[in-house]
Coordinates of C-alpha atoms in Angstrom, one line a residue:
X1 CA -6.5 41.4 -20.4
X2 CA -3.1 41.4 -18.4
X3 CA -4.7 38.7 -16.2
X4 CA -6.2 36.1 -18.6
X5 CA -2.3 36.1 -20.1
X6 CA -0.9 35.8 -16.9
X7 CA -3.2 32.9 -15.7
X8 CA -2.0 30.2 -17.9
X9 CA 1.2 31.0 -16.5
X10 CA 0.4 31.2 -13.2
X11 CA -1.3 27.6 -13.2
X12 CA 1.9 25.6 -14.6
X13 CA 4.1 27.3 -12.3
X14 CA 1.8 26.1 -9.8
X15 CA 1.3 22.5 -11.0
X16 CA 5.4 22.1 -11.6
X17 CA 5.9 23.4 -8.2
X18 CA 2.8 20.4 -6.9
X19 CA 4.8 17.9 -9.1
X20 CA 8.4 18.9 -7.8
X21 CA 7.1 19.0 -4.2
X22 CA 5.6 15.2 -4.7
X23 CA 8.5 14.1 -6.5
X24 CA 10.4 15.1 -3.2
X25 CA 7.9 14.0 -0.9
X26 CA 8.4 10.3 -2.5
X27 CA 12.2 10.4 -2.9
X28 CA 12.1 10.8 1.0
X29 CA 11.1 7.2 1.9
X30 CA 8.3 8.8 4.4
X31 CA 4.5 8.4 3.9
X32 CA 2.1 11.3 4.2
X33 CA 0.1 11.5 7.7
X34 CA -2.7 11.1 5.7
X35 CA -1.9 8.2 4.0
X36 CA -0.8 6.3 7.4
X37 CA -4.0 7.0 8.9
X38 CA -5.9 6.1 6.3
X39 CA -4.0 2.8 6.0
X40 CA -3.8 2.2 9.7
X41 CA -7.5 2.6 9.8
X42 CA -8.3 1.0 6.7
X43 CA -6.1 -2.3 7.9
X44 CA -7.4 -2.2 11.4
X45 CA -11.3 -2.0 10.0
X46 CA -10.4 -5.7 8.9
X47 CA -8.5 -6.9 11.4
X48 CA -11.3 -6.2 13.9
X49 CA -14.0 -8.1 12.3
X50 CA -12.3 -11.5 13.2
X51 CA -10.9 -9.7 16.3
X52 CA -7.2 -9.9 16.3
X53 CA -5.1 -7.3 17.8
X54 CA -4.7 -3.5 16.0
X55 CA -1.4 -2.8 14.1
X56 CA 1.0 -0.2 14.9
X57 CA 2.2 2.2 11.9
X58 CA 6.0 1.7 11.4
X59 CA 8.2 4.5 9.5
X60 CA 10.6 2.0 9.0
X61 CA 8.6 -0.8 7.3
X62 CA 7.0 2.5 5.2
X63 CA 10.1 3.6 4.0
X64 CA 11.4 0.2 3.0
X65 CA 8.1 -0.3 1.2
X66 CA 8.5 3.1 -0.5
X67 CA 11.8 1.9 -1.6
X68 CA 9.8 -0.8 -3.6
X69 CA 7.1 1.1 -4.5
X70 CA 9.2 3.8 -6.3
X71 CA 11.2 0.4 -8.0
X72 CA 8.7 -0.9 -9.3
X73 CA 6.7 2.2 -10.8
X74 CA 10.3 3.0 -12.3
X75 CA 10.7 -0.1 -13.5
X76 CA 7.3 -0.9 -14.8
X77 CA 7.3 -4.2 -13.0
X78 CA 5.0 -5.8 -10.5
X79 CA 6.2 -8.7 -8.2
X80 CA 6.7 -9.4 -4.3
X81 CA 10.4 -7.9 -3.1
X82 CA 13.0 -11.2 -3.2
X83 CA 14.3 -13.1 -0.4
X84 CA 12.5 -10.3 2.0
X85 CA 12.0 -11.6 5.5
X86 CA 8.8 -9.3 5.9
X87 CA 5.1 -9.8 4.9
X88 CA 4.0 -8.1 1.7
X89 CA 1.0 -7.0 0.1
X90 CA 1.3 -4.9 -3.3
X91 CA -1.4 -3.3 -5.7
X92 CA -1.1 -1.5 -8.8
X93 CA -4.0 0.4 -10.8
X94 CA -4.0 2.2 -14.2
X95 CA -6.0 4.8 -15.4
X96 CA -7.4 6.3 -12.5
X97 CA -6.1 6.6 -8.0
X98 CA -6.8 4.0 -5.5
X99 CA -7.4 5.0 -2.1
X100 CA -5.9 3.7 1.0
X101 CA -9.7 1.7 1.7
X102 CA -10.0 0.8 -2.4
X103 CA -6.3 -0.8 -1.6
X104 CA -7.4 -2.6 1.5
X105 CA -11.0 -3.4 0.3
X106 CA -9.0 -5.2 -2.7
X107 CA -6.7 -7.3 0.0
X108 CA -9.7 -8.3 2.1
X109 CA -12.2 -9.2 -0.7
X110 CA -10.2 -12.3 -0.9
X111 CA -11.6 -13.4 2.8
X112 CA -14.8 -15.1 0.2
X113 CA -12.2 -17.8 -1.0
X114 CA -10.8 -18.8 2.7
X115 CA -12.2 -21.5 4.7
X116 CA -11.0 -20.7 7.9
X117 CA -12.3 -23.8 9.6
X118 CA -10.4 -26.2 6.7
X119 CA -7.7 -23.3 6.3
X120 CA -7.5 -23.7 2.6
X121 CA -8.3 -21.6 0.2
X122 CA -9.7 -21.9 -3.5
X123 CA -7.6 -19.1 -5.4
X124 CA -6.0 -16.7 -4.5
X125 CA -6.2 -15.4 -0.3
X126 CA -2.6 -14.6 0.1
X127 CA -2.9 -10.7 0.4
X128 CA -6.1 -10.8 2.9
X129 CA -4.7 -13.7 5.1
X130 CA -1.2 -11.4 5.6
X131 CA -3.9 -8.6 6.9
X132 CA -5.6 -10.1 9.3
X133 CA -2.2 -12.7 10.4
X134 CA -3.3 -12.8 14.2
X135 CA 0.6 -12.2 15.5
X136 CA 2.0 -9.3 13.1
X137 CA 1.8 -6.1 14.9
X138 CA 3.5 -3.3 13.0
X139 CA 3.0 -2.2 9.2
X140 CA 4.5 0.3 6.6
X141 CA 3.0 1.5 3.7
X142 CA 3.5 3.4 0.4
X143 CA 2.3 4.3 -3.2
X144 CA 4.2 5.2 -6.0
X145 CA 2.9 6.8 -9.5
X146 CA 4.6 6.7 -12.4
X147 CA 2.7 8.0 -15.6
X148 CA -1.1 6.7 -15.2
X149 CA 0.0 3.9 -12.8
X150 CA 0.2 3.5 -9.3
X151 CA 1.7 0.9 -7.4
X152 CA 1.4 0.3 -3.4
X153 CA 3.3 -1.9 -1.4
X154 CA 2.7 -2.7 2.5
X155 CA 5.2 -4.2 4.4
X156 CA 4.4 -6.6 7.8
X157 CA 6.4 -7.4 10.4
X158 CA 6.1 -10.0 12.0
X159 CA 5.1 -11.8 8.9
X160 CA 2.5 -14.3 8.3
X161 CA 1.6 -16.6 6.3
X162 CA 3.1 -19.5 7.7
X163 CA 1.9 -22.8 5.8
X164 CA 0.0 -25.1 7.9
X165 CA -1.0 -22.4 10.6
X166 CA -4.8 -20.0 10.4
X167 CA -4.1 -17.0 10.3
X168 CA -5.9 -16.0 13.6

């Protein structure tokens, strides 16, 4: 009997101290291992079917899109970061986590509405064009969750996206 009483106990010390410790981890502006590889590979998947160069991860560009990320979860808003001088690509879900491929797959599912050989683009290509932009070469990601949301922001440098140019 001493156990079953104990156990509830037990399991919400353990799930504030797993809250406490992510609350800290995000606060920190650095993104997990995991979550770096994952995006790394996740972005260079795509980037190698129309064969433009890998990116590098950058810490920096991760902690400035943490910054957002954690803004705009906080805020309950959802918008590109003003007057920024770096590419962007941001996602938020509800309800359930994205992974670091659902988050790319979303970005590059837009390749279906670019015609590379007119370079337009019938809705809405933004996000994957930014992905696969032939001369960016480093990118930051993070994810922020606040209540049942999460929001992810990637950040690009160089950025892309230059009107009147194809993106590789």
């Amino acid at each position: 009997m001493y156990w079953h009483r104990e156990l509830p106990v037990l399991l919400l010390l353990a799930a504030i101290l797993a809250v406490t410790a992510g609350a800290q981890h995000r606060r920190s502006g650095e993104s997990s291992p995991s979550l770096s590889r994952e995006m790394l590979a996740a972005h260079n998947a795509v980037r190698a079917q129309v064969n433009v160069p890998p990116l590098i991860w950058s810490r920096q560009l991760a902690a400035r899109a943490q910054d957002w990320a954690d803004f705009l979860a906080r805020s309950r808003r959802f918008y590109h970061r003003p007057g920024s001088n770096l590419g962007e690509n941001i996602f938020e879900i509800s309800g359930a986590p994205a992974s670091p491929a659902e988050v790319v797959a979303d970005w590059a599912s837009e390749a279906h509405d670019y015609n590379y050989r007119a370079n337009t683009c019938r809705a809405v290509c933004g996000h994957y064009t930014q992905l696969v932009w032939g001369t960016t070469r480093e990118v930051g990601c993070a994810v922020a969750r606040a209540d049942n949301r999460e929001v992810w922001v990637c950040n690009y440098a160089p950025h892309g996206n230059w009107v009147g140019e194809r993106p590789y």
